[in-house]
């Protein structure tokens, strides 16, 4: 197979992979972020401590993470057909990719949020801040560099999942490698596919690391003082503000 024959196949496969990973990452972040924060808030000593809710959410997340992706795809075939009308192609692959990504990202969010200095939370509570204010003004902003790194890890994991989805007709680079590289013995195309995946993953990792470091440096320069002063202006002050400051 010549390069002129490979090029359109590679372009179509790359587009399908980017669409699958892009949409599934968006859904995983939207679904996993509140789940991860809720795991922290409802844990022992959390702002919304609730052992039952924490155990139920934790168990759901654990089950979602424990299933191998290929089994998850098969188990969700009826649901995927109900949502998209088919079980083949890149659109159908988005459903299991997103559902598999949500618990994965939720655990990463939980770890990132737990690293936030509890002293900042106590300071905002002393200023009269409620749980929503603490989440919006302290937990998410302070954990943002780690959340960016977690998103990068999730994207790379979903790229691997999408390649696996290609083995059962999910489209993308994995499907191209299997159909042409393995079944038709086009070894050159298979290795080009591997190289493309390696380059894409490297670029995503570099961009994610750069963004996380930039946010971390900016946070280190500004420190917690400006954010707490902003909260002081927004929230009703109490007599303990002077002590906290």
Coordinates of N, CA and C in Angstrom, one line a residue:
X1 N 0.8 -1.2 0.0 CA 0.0 0.0 0.0 C 0.9 1.3 0.0
X2 N 0.6 2.2 -0.9 CA 1.4 3.4 -1.1 C 0.9 4.4 -0.1
X3 N 1.7 5.5 0.1 CA 1.4 6.6 1.0 C 0.1 7.3 0.5
X4 N -0.1 7.5 -0.8 CA -1.3 8.1 -1.3 C -2.5 7.3 -0.9
X5 N -2.4 6.0 -0.8 CA -3.5 5.2 -0.4 C -3.7 5.2 1.1
X6 N -2.6 5.3 1.8 CA -2.7 5.3 3.3 C -3.3 6.7 3.8
X7 N -2.9 7.8 3.2 CA -3.2 9.1 3.7 C -4.7 9.3 4.0
X8 N -5.6 9.1 3.1 CA -7.0 9.3 3.4 C -7.5 8.4 4.5
X9 N -7.0 7.2 4.6 CA -7.4 6.3 5.6 C -7.0 6.8 7.0
X10 N -5.7 7.3 7.0 CA -5.2 7.8 8.3 C -5.9 9.1 8.7
X11 N -6.2 10.0 7.8 CA -7.0 11.2 8.1 C -8.3 10.9 8.6
X12 N -9.1 10.0 8.0 CA -10.4 9.6 8.5 C -10.3 9.0 9.9
X13 N -9.3 8.1 10.1 CA -9.2 7.4 11.4 C -8.8 8.4 12.5
X14 N -7.9 9.3 12.2 CA -7.6 10.3 13.2 C -8.8 11.2 13.6
X15 N -9.6 11.6 12.5 CA -10.8 12.4 12.8 C -11.7 11.6 13.7
X16 N -11.9 10.4 13.4 CA -12.9 9.6 14.2 C -12.4 9.4 15.6
X17 N -11.1 9.2 15.8 CA -10.5 9.1 17.1 C -10.6 10.4 17.9
X18 N -10.3 11.5 17.3 CA -10.4 12.8 18.0 C -11.9 13.1 18.4
X19 N -12.8 12.7 17.5 CA -14.3 12.9 17.8 C -14.7 12.1 19.0
X20 N -14.3 10.8 19.0 CA -14.6 9.9 20.1 C -14.0 10.3 21.4
X21 N -12.8 10.6 21.4 CA -12.1 11.0 22.6 C -12.5 12.4 23.1
X22 N -12.8 13.3 22.2 CA -13.2 14.6 22.6 C -14.5 14.6 23.3
X23 N -15.5 14.0 22.7 CA -16.9 14.0 23.3 C -16.9 13.1 24.6
X24 N -16.2 12.0 24.6 CA -16.2 11.2 25.8 C -15.5 11.8 26.9
X25 N -14.4 12.6 26.6 CA -13.7 13.3 27.7 C -14.6 14.4 28.2
X26 N -15.3 15.1 27.4 CA -16.2 16.2 27.9 C -17.3 15.6 28.8
X27 N -17.9 14.5 28.4 CA -18.9 13.8 29.2 C -18.3 13.3 30.5
X28 N -17.1 12.7 30.4 CA -16.4 12.2 31.6 C -16.1 13.3 32.6
X29 N -15.6 14.5 32.1 CA -15.3 15.6 33.0 C -16.6 16.1 33.7
X30 N -17.6 16.3 32.9 CA -18.9 16.9 33.4 C -19.5 15.9 34.4
X31 N -19.4 14.6 34.2 CA -20.0 13.7 35.1 C -19.1 13.3 36.3
X32 N -17.8 13.3 36.0 CA -16.8 12.8 37.0 C -16.5 13.9 38.0
X33 N -16.5 15.2 37.6 CA -16.1 16.3 38.5 C -17.0 16.4 39.7
X34 N -18.3 16.4 39.5 CA -19.2 16.5 40.7 C -19.2 15.2 41.6
X35 N -19.0 14.1 40.9 CA -18.9 12.8 41.6 C -17.7 12.8 42.6
X36 N -16.5 13.2 42.0 CA -15.3 13.3 42.8 C -15.4 14.2 44.0
X37 N -16.0 15.4 43.7 CA -16.1 16.4 44.8 C -17.1 15.9 45.9
X38 N -18.2 15.2 45.4 CA -19.2 14.7 46.3 C -18.6 13.6 47.2
X39 N -17.6 12.8 46.6 CA -17.0 11.8 47.4 C -16.2 12.4 48.6
X40 N -15.6 13.5 48.3 CA -14.8 14.2 49.4 C -15.8 14.9 50.4
X41 N -16.8 15.5 49.9 CA -17.7 16.3 50.8 C -18.5 15.3 51.7
X42 N -18.9 14.1 51.2 CA -19.7 13.2 52.0 C -18.8 12.3 52.9
X43 N -17.5 12.3 52.7 CA -16.6 11.4 53.5 C -16.6 11.9 55.0
X44 N -16.0 11.0 55.8 CA -15.9 11.3 57.2 C -15.2 12.6 57.5
X45 N -15.8 13.5 58.2 CA -15.2 14.8 58.4 C -15.4 15.8 57.3
X46 N -16.1 15.4 56.3 CA -16.4 16.3 55.2 C -17.5 17.3 55.5
X47 N -17.7 18.3 54.6 CA -18.7 19.4 54.8 C -20.1 18.8 54.8
X48 N -20.3 17.8 54.0 CA -21.7 17.1 53.9 C -21.6 15.7 54.3
X49 N -21.0 15.4 55.4 CA -20.7 14.1 55.9 C -21.9 13.2 55.8
X50 N -21.9 12.1 55.1 CA -23.0 11.2 55.0 C -22.4 9.8 54.5
X51 N -22.3 9.0 55.5 CA -21.6 7.7 55.3 C -22.3 6.8 54.2
X52 N -23.6 6.8 54.3 CA -24.4 6.0 53.3 C -24.2 6.4 51.9
X53 N -24.4 7.7 51.7 CA -24.2 8.3 50.4 C -22.8 8.1 49.9
X54 N -21.8 8.3 50.7 CA -20.4 8.1 50.3 C -20.1 6.7 49.9
X55 N -20.7 5.7 50.7 CA -20.4 4.3 50.4 C -21.1 3.9 49.1
X56 N -22.3 4.4 48.8 CA -23.0 4.1 47.6 C -22.3 4.6 46.4
X57 N -21.9 5.9 46.5 CA -21.2 6.5 45.3 C -19.8 5.8 45.1
X58 N -19.1 5.6 46.2 CA -17.8 4.9 46.1 C -17.9 3.6 45.5
X59 N -19.0 2.8 45.9 CA -19.1 1.5 45.3 C -19.4 1.5 43.8
X60 N -20.3 2.5 43.4 CA -20.6 2.6 42.0 C -19.3 3.0 41.2
X61 N -18.5 3.9 41.7 CA -17.3 4.3 41.1 C -16.3 3.1 41.0
X62 N -16.3 2.3 42.1 CA -15.3 1.1 42.1 C -15.8 0.1 41.1
X63 N -17.1 -0.1 41.0 CA -17.5 -1.1 40.0 C -17.2 -0.6 38.6
X64 N -17.5 0.7 38.3 CA -17.2 1.2 37.0 C -15.7 1.1 36.6
X65 N -14.9 1.3 37.6 CA -13.4 1.2 37.3 C -12.9 -0.2 37.2
X66 N -13.6 -1.1 37.8 CA -13.1 -2.5 37.9 C -13.4 -3.3 36.6
X67 N -14.3 -2.8 35.8 CA -14.7 -3.6 34.6 C -13.7 -3.3 33.5
X68 N -13.1 -4.3 32.9 CA -12.3 -4.1 31.7 C -13.1 -3.4 30.6
X69 N -12.5 -2.6 29.8 CA -13.3 -1.8 28.8 C -14.0 -2.7 27.8
X70 N -13.3 -3.7 27.3 CA -13.9 -4.5 26.3 C -15.2 -5.2 26.8
X71 N -15.2 -5.6 28.1 CA -16.4 -6.2 28.7 C -17.4 -5.1 28.9
X72 N -17.0 -3.9 29.3 CA -18.0 -2.8 29.4 C -18.7 -2.5 28.1
X73 N -17.9 -2.5 27.0 CA -18.5 -2.3 25.7 C -19.6 -3.3 25.4
X74 N -19.3 -4.6 25.7 CA -20.3 -5.7 25.4 C -21.5 -5.5 26.3
X75 N -21.3 -5.2 27.6 CA -22.4 -5.1 28.5 C -23.3 -4.0 28.2
X76 N -22.8 -2.9 27.6 CA -23.6 -1.7 27.3 C -24.1 -1.7 25.8
X77 N -24.0 -2.8 25.1 CA -24.5 -2.8 23.7 C -25.9 -2.4 23.6
X78 N -26.8 -3.0 24.4 CA -28.2 -2.6 24.3 C -28.5 -1.2 24.6
X79 N -27.8 -0.7 25.6 CA -27.9 0.7 26.0 C -27.4 1.6 24.9
X80 N -26.2 1.2 24.3 CA -25.6 2.0 23.2 C -26.6 2.0 22.0
X81 N -27.2 0.9 21.7 CA -28.1 0.9 20.6 C -29.3 1.8 20.9
X82 N -29.8 1.8 22.1 CA -30.9 2.6 22.5 C -30.6 4.1 22.3
X83 N -29.3 4.5 22.7 CA -28.9 5.9 22.7 C -28.6 6.3 21.2
X84 N -27.8 5.5 20.5 CA -27.4 6.0 19.2 C -28.0 5.3 18.0
X85 N -28.7 4.2 18.3 CA -29.4 3.5 17.2 C -28.5 2.4 16.5
X86 N -27.3 2.3 17.0 CA -26.3 1.3 16.4 C -25.3 1.0 17.5
X87 N -24.6 -0.1 17.3 CA -23.5 -0.5 18.1 C -22.1 -0.5 17.4
X88 N -22.1 0.0 16.2 CA -20.9 0.1 15.4 C -20.6 1.5 14.9
X89 N -19.3 1.9 14.9 CA -18.9 3.2 14.5 C -18.5 4.1 15.6
X90 N -17.9 5.2 15.3 CA -17.4 6.1 16.3 C -18.4 6.7 17.2
X91 N -19.6 7.0 16.7 CA -20.7 7.6 17.5 C -21.1 6.6 18.6
X92 N -21.2 5.3 18.2 CA -21.6 4.3 19.2 C -20.5 4.1 20.3
X93 N -19.3 4.2 19.9 CA -18.2 4.0 20.8 C -18.1 5.1 21.9
X94 N -18.7 6.3 21.6 CA -18.6 7.4 22.6 C -19.4 7.0 23.8
X95 N -20.4 6.2 23.7 CA -21.2 5.8 24.9 C -20.4 5.0 25.9
X96 N -19.8 3.9 25.6 CA -19.0 3.2 26.6 C -17.8 3.9 27.0
X97 N -17.2 4.7 26.1 CA -16.0 5.5 26.4 C -16.3 6.5 27.5
X98 N -17.5 7.2 27.4 CA -17.9 8.2 28.4 C -18.2 7.5 29.7
X99 N -19.0 6.4 29.6 CA -19.4 5.8 30.9 C -18.1 5.2 31.6
X100 N -17.2 4.7 30.8 CA -16.0 4.2 31.4 C -15.1 5.3 32.0
X101 N -15.1 6.5 31.3 CA -14.3 7.6 31.8 C -14.8 8.3 33.0
X102 N -16.1 8.3 33.2 CA -16.6 9.0 34.4 C -16.1 8.5 35.7
X103 N -16.2 7.2 36.1 CA -15.6 6.8 37.3 C -14.1 6.9 37.4
X104 N -13.4 6.8 36.3 CA -12.0 6.9 36.2 C -11.6 8.4 36.6
X105 N -12.3 9.3 36.0 CA -12.0 10.7 36.3 C -12.4 11.1 37.7
X106 N -13.5 10.5 38.2 CA -14.0 10.9 39.5 C -13.0 10.5 40.6
X107 N -12.4 9.4 40.5 CA -11.3 9.1 41.5 C -10.1 10.0 41.4
X108 N -9.8 10.4 40.2 CA -8.7 11.4 40.1 C -9.1 12.7 40.7
X109 N -10.3 13.1 40.5 CA -10.8 14.4 41.1 C -10.8 14.3 42.6
X110 N -11.2 13.1 43.1 CA -11.3 13.0 44.6 C -9.9 13.1 45.2
X111 N -8.9 12.5 44.5 CA -7.5 12.6 45.0 C -7.0 14.1 45.0
X112 N -7.3 14.8 43.9 CA -6.9 16.2 43.7 C -7.5 17.1 44.7
X113 N -8.8 16.9 45.0 CA -9.5 17.8 46.0 C -9.0 17.5 47.4
X114 N -8.7 16.3 47.7 CA -8.2 16.0 49.1 C -6.9 16.7 49.4
X115 N -6.2 17.0 48.4 CA -4.9 17.7 48.6 C -5.0 19.1 48.9
X116 N -6.2 19.7 48.8 CA -6.3 21.1 49.1 C -6.2 21.4 50.6
X117 N -5.5 22.4 51.0 CA -5.2 22.8 52.4 C -6.5 23.0 53.1
X118 N -6.7 22.2 54.1 CA -8.0 22.3 54.9 C -8.1 23.6 55.6
X119 N -6.9 24.3 55.9 CA -6.9 25.6 56.6 C -7.7 26.6 55.8
X120 N -7.6 26.5 54.4 CA -8.4 27.5 53.6 C -9.9 27.3 53.7
X121 N -10.2 26.0 53.8 CA -11.7 25.7 54.0 C -12.2 26.3 55.3
X122 N -11.4 26.1 56.4 CA -11.8 26.6 57.7 C -11.9 28.1 57.7
X123 N -11.0 28.8 56.9 CA -11.0 30.2 56.8 C -12.2 30.7 56.2
X124 N -12.6 30.1 55.1 CA -13.8 30.5 54.4 C -15.1 30.2 55.2
X125 N -15.1 29.1 56.0 CA -16.2 28.9 56.9 C -16.3 30.0 57.9
X126 N -15.1 30.4 58.4 CA -15.1 31.5 59.4 C -15.7 32.8 58.9
X127 N -15.5 33.0 57.6 CA -16.0 34.2 56.9 C -17.5 34.1 56.6
X128 N -18.1 32.9 56.9 CA -19.5 32.7 56.6 C -19.8 32.1 55.3
X129 N -18.8 31.5 54.7 CA -19.1 30.9 53.4 C -19.8 29.5 53.5
X130 N -20.7 29.3 52.6 CA -21.4 28.0 52.6 C -20.7 27.0 51.8
X131 N -21.3 25.8 51.7 CA -20.6 24.7 51.0 C -20.4 25.0 49.6
X132 N -21.3 25.6 48.9 CA -21.2 25.9 47.5 C -20.1 26.9 47.3
X133 N -20.0 27.9 48.2 CA -18.9 28.9 48.1 C -17.6 28.3 48.3
X134 N -17.5 27.3 49.2 CA -16.2 26.7 49.4 C -15.8 25.8 48.2
X135 N -16.7 25.1 47.6 CA -16.4 24.3 46.5 C -16.0 25.2 45.3
X136 N -16.7 26.3 45.1 CA -16.5 27.2 43.9 C -15.3 28.1 44.1
X137 N -15.0 28.5 45.3 CA -14.0 29.5 45.5 C -12.7 28.9 46.1
X138 N -12.7 27.7 46.6 CA -11.5 27.2 47.3 C -11.2 25.8 46.7
X139 N -12.0 24.8 46.8 CA -11.7 23.5 46.4 C -11.3 23.4 44.9
X140 N -12.2 23.9 44.0 CA -11.9 23.7 42.6 C -10.7 24.6 42.2
X141 N -10.7 25.9 42.6 CA -9.5 26.7 42.1 C -8.2 26.2 42.7
X142 N -8.1 25.8 43.9 CA -6.9 25.3 44.5 C -6.4 24.0 43.9
X143 N -7.4 23.2 43.5 CA -7.1 21.9 43.0 C -6.9 21.9 41.4
X144 N -7.1 23.1 40.8 CA -7.1 23.2 39.4 C -5.9 22.6 38.7
X145 N -4.6 22.9 39.1 CA -3.5 22.2 38.4 C -3.6 20.7 38.5
X146 N -4.0 20.2 39.6 CA -4.1 18.7 39.7 C -5.3 18.2 38.8
X147 N -6.3 19.0 38.7 CA -7.5 18.6 37.9 C -7.1 18.6 36.4
X148 N -6.2 19.6 36.0 CA -5.8 19.6 34.6 C -4.9 18.4 34.3
X149 N -4.0 18.0 35.3 CA -3.2 16.8 35.1 C -4.1 15.6 35.1
X150 N -5.2 15.5 35.9 CA -6.1 14.4 35.9 C -6.9 14.3 34.6
X151 N -7.2 15.5 34.0 CA -7.9 15.5 32.7 C -7.0 14.9 31.6
X152 N -5.7 15.3 31.7 CA -4.7 14.8 30.7 C -4.6 13.3 30.8
X153 N -4.5 12.8 32.0 CA -4.5 11.3 32.2 C -5.7 10.6 31.7
X154 N -6.9 11.3 31.9 CA -8.1 10.7 31.4 C -8.1 10.6 29.9
X155 N -7.7 11.7 29.2 CA -7.7 11.8 27.8 C -6.8 10.7 27.2
X156 N -5.6 10.5 27.8 CA -4.7 9.5 27.3 C -5.3 8.1 27.5
X157 N -5.9 7.8 28.7 CA -6.6 6.6 28.9 C -7.7 6.3 27.9
X158 N -8.5 7.3 27.6 CA -9.6 7.2 26.6 C -9.1 6.9 25.2
X159 N -7.9 7.5 24.9 CA -7.3 7.2 23.6 C -7.0 5.7 23.5
X160 N -6.4 5.1 24.6 CA -6.2 3.7 24.6 C -7.5 2.9 24.5
X161 N -8.5 3.4 25.2 CA -9.8 2.7 25.2 C -10.4 2.7 23.7
X162 N -10.2 3.9 23.1 CA -10.8 4.1 21.7 C -10.1 3.1 20.7
X163 N -8.8 2.9 20.9 CA -8.1 2.0 20.1 C -8.6 0.5 20.3
X164 N -9.0 0.2 21.6 CA -9.5 -1.1 21.9 C -10.9 -1.2 21.3
X165 N -11.7 -0.1 21.3 CA -13.0 -0.1 20.7 C -12.9 -0.4 19.2
X166 N -11.8 0.0 18.5 CA -11.7 -0.3 17.1 C -11.6 -1.7 16.8
X167 N -11.3 -2.6 17.7 CA -11.2 -4.0 17.5 C -12.6 -4.6 17.3
X168 N -13.7 -3.9 17.8 CA -15.0 -4.5 17.6 C -15.9 -3.5 16.8
X169 N -15.2 -2.8 15.8 CA -15.9 -2.0 14.9 C -16.2 -0.6 15.4
X170 N -15.4 -0.1 16.3 CA -15.7 1.3 16.9 C -15.1 2.4 16.0
X171 N -14.4 2.1 15.0 CA -13.8 3.1 14.2 C -12.5 3.7 14.8
X172 N -11.9 4.6 14.1 CA -10.7 5.3 14.6 C -9.4 4.5 14.2
X173 N -8.4 4.9 14.9 CA -7.0 4.4 14.6 C -6.9 2.9 14.9
X174 N -7.6 2.5 16.0 CA -7.6 1.1 16.4 C -8.2 0.2 15.3
X175 N -9.3 0.6 14.8 CA -10.0 -0.1 13.7 C -9.2 -0.2 12.5
X176 N -8.5 0.9 12.2 CA -7.6 0.9 11.0 C -6.4 0.0 11.2
X177 N -5.8 -0.1 12.4 CA -4.7 -1.0 12.6 C -5.1 -2.4 12.5
X178 N -6.3 -2.7 13.0 CA -6.8 -4.1 13.0 C -7.2 -4.6 11.6
X179 N -8.0 -3.7 10.9 CA -8.5 -4.1 9.6 C -7.5 -4.2 8.5
X180 N -6.6 -3.2 8.5 CA -5.5 -3.2 7.5 C -4.2 -3.7 7.9
X181 N -3.8 -3.3 9.1 CA -2.5 -3.7 9.6 C -2.4 -5.2 10.0
X182 N -3.5 -5.7 10.6 CA -3.5 -7.1 11.0 C -4.2 -8.1 10.0
X183 N -5.4 -7.8 9.7 CA -6.2 -8.7 8.8 C -5.7 -8.7 7.4
X184 N -5.2 -7.6 6.9 CA -4.7 -7.5 5.5 C -3.2 -7.5 5.4
X185 N -2.5 -7.7 6.6 CA -1.1 -7.8 6.6 C -0.4 -6.6 6.1
X186 N -0.9 -5.4 6.3 CA -0.3 -4.2 5.9 C 0.6 -3.7 7.1
X187 N 1.7 -4.3 7.3 CA 2.5 -4.0 8.5 C 3.0 -2.6 8.5
X188 N 3.3 -2.0 7.4 CA 3.7 -0.6 7.3 C 2.7 0.3 7.9
X189 N 1.4 0.1 7.5 CA 0.3 1.0 7.9 C 0.1 0.8 9.4
X190 N 0.3 -0.4 9.9 CA 0.1 -0.6 11.3 C 1.1 0.1 12.1
X191 N 2.3 0.1 11.7 CA 3.4 0.8 12.5 C 3.2 2.3 12.3
X192 N 2.7 2.8 11.2 CA 2.4 4.2 11.1 C 1.3 4.6 12.0
X193 N 0.3 3.8 12.2 CA -0.8 4.0 13.1 C -0.2 4.1 14.6
X194 N 0.7 3.2 14.9 CA 1.3 3.2 16.2 C 2.0 4.5 16.4
X195 N 2.8 4.9 15.4 CA 3.6 6.2 15.5 C 2.7 7.4 15.7
X196 N 1.5 7.4 15.0 CA 0.6 8.5 15.1 C 0.0 8.6 16.5
X197 N -0.4 7.4 17.1 CA -0.9 7.4 18.4 C 0.2 7.9 19.4
X198 N 1.4 7.4 19.2 CA 2.5 7.9 20.1 C 2.7 9.4 20.1
X199 N 2.7 9.9 18.9 CA 2.8 11.4 18.7 C 1.7 12.1 19.4
X200 N 0.5 11.7 19.1 CA -0.7 12.4 19.7 C -0.7 12.3 21.2
X201 N -0.4 11.2 21.8 CA -0.3 11.1 23.2 C 0.8 12.0 23.8
X202 N 1.9 12.0 23.1 CA 3.0 12.8 23.6 C 2.6 14.3 23.6
X203 N 2.0 14.8 22.5 CA 1.5 16.1 22.4 C 0.5 16.5 23.5
X204 N -0.4 15.6 23.8 CA -1.4 15.8 24.8 C -0.8 15.9 26.2
X205 N 0.2 15.0 26.4 CA 0.8 15.0 27.7 C 1.6 16.3 27.9
X206 N 2.3 16.7 26.9 CA 3.1 17.9 26.9 C 2.2 19.1 27.2
X207 N 1.1 19.2 26.5 CA 0.2 20.3 26.7 C -0.4 20.3 28.1
X208 N -0.8 19.1 28.6 CA -1.4 19.0 29.9 C -0.4 19.4 31.0
X209 N 0.8 18.9 30.8 CA 1.9 19.3 31.8 C 2.2 20.7 31.8
X210 N 2.2 21.4 30.6 CA 2.5 22.8 30.5 C 1.4 23.6 31.2
X211 N 0.2 23.2 30.9 CA -1.0 24.0 31.5 C -1.0 23.8 33.1
X212 N -0.7 22.6 33.5 CA -0.7 22.4 35.0 C 0.4 23.1 35.7
X213 N 1.6 23.2 35.1 CA 2.7 23.9 35.7 C 2.5 25.4 35.6
X214 N 1.9 25.9 34.5 CA 1.6 27.3 34.5 C 0.6 27.7 35.5
X215 N -0.5 27.0 35.7 CA -1.5 27.3 36.8 C -0.8 27.2 38.2
X216 N 0.0 26.2 38.4 CA 0.7 26.0 39.7 C 1.6 27.2 40.0
X217 N 2.3 27.7 39.0 CA 3.2 28.8 39.2 C 2.4 30.1 39.5
X218 N 1.3 30.3 38.7 CA 0.5 31.4 38.9 C -0.2 31.4 40.3
X219 N -0.6 30.2 40.8 CA -1.1 30.1 42.1 C -0.1 30.4 43.2
X220 N 1.1 29.9 42.9 CA 2.2 30.1 43.9 C 2.5 31.6 44.1
X221 N 2.5 32.3 42.9 CA 2.8 33.8 43.0 C 1.7 34.6 43.7
X222 N 0.4 34.2 43.4 CA -0.7 35.0 44.0 C -0.9 34.6 45.4
X223 N -0.7 33.3 45.8 CA -1.0 32.9 47.1 C -2.5 32.9 47.5
X224 N -2.8 32.4 48.7 CA -4.2 32.3 49.0 C -4.8 33.7 49.5
X225 N -3.9 34.7 49.8 CA -4.4 35.9 50.3 C -5.4 36.6 49.5
X226 N -5.2 36.9 48.2 CA -6.1 37.6 47.3 C -7.5 36.9 47.2
X227 N -7.4 35.6 47.2 CA -8.7 34.9 47.1 C -9.5 35.0 48.3
X228 N -8.8 35.0 49.5 CA -9.6 35.1 50.7 C -10.1 36.5 50.9
X229 N -9.3 37.5 50.4 CA -9.8 38.9 50.5 C -11.0 39.1 49.7
X230 N -11.0 38.4 48.5 CA -12.2 38.5 47.6 C -13.4 37.9 48.3
X231 N -13.2 36.8 48.9 CA -14.3 36.2 49.7 C -14.8 37.1 50.8
X232 N -13.8 37.8 51.4 CA -14.2 38.7 52.5 C -15.1 39.7 52.0
X233 N -14.9 40.2 50.8 CA -15.7 41.2 50.3 C -17.1 40.7 49.8
X234 N -17.1 39.4 49.5 CA -18.4 38.8 49.0 C -19.3 38.3 50.1
X235 N -18.6 37.7 51.1 CA -19.4 37.0 52.1 C -19.5 37.9 53.3
X236 N -20.6 37.7 54.1 CA -20.7 38.5 55.4 C -19.6 38.2 56.3
X237 N -19.0 39.2 56.8 CA -17.9 39.0 57.7 C -18.4 38.7 59.1
X238 N -17.5 38.0 59.8 CA -17.9 37.6 61.2 C -16.8 38.2 62.1
X239 N -17.0 38.0 63.4 CA -16.0 38.6 64.3 C -14.7 37.8 64.3
X240 N -14.7 36.6 63.7 CA -13.5 35.8 63.7 C -12.6 36.1 62.5
X241 N -13.0 36.9 61.6 CA -12.2 37.2 60.4 C -10.9 37.7 60.8
X242 N -10.8 38.6 61.8 CA -9.6 39.2 62.2 C -8.6 38.2 62.8
X243 N -9.2 37.2 63.5 CA -8.4 36.1 64.0 C -7.8 35.2 62.9
X244 N -8.6 34.9 61.9 CA -8.1 34.1 60.8 C -7.1 34.8 60.0
X245 N -7.3 36.1 59.7 CA -6.3 36.9 59.0 C -5.0 37.0 59.7

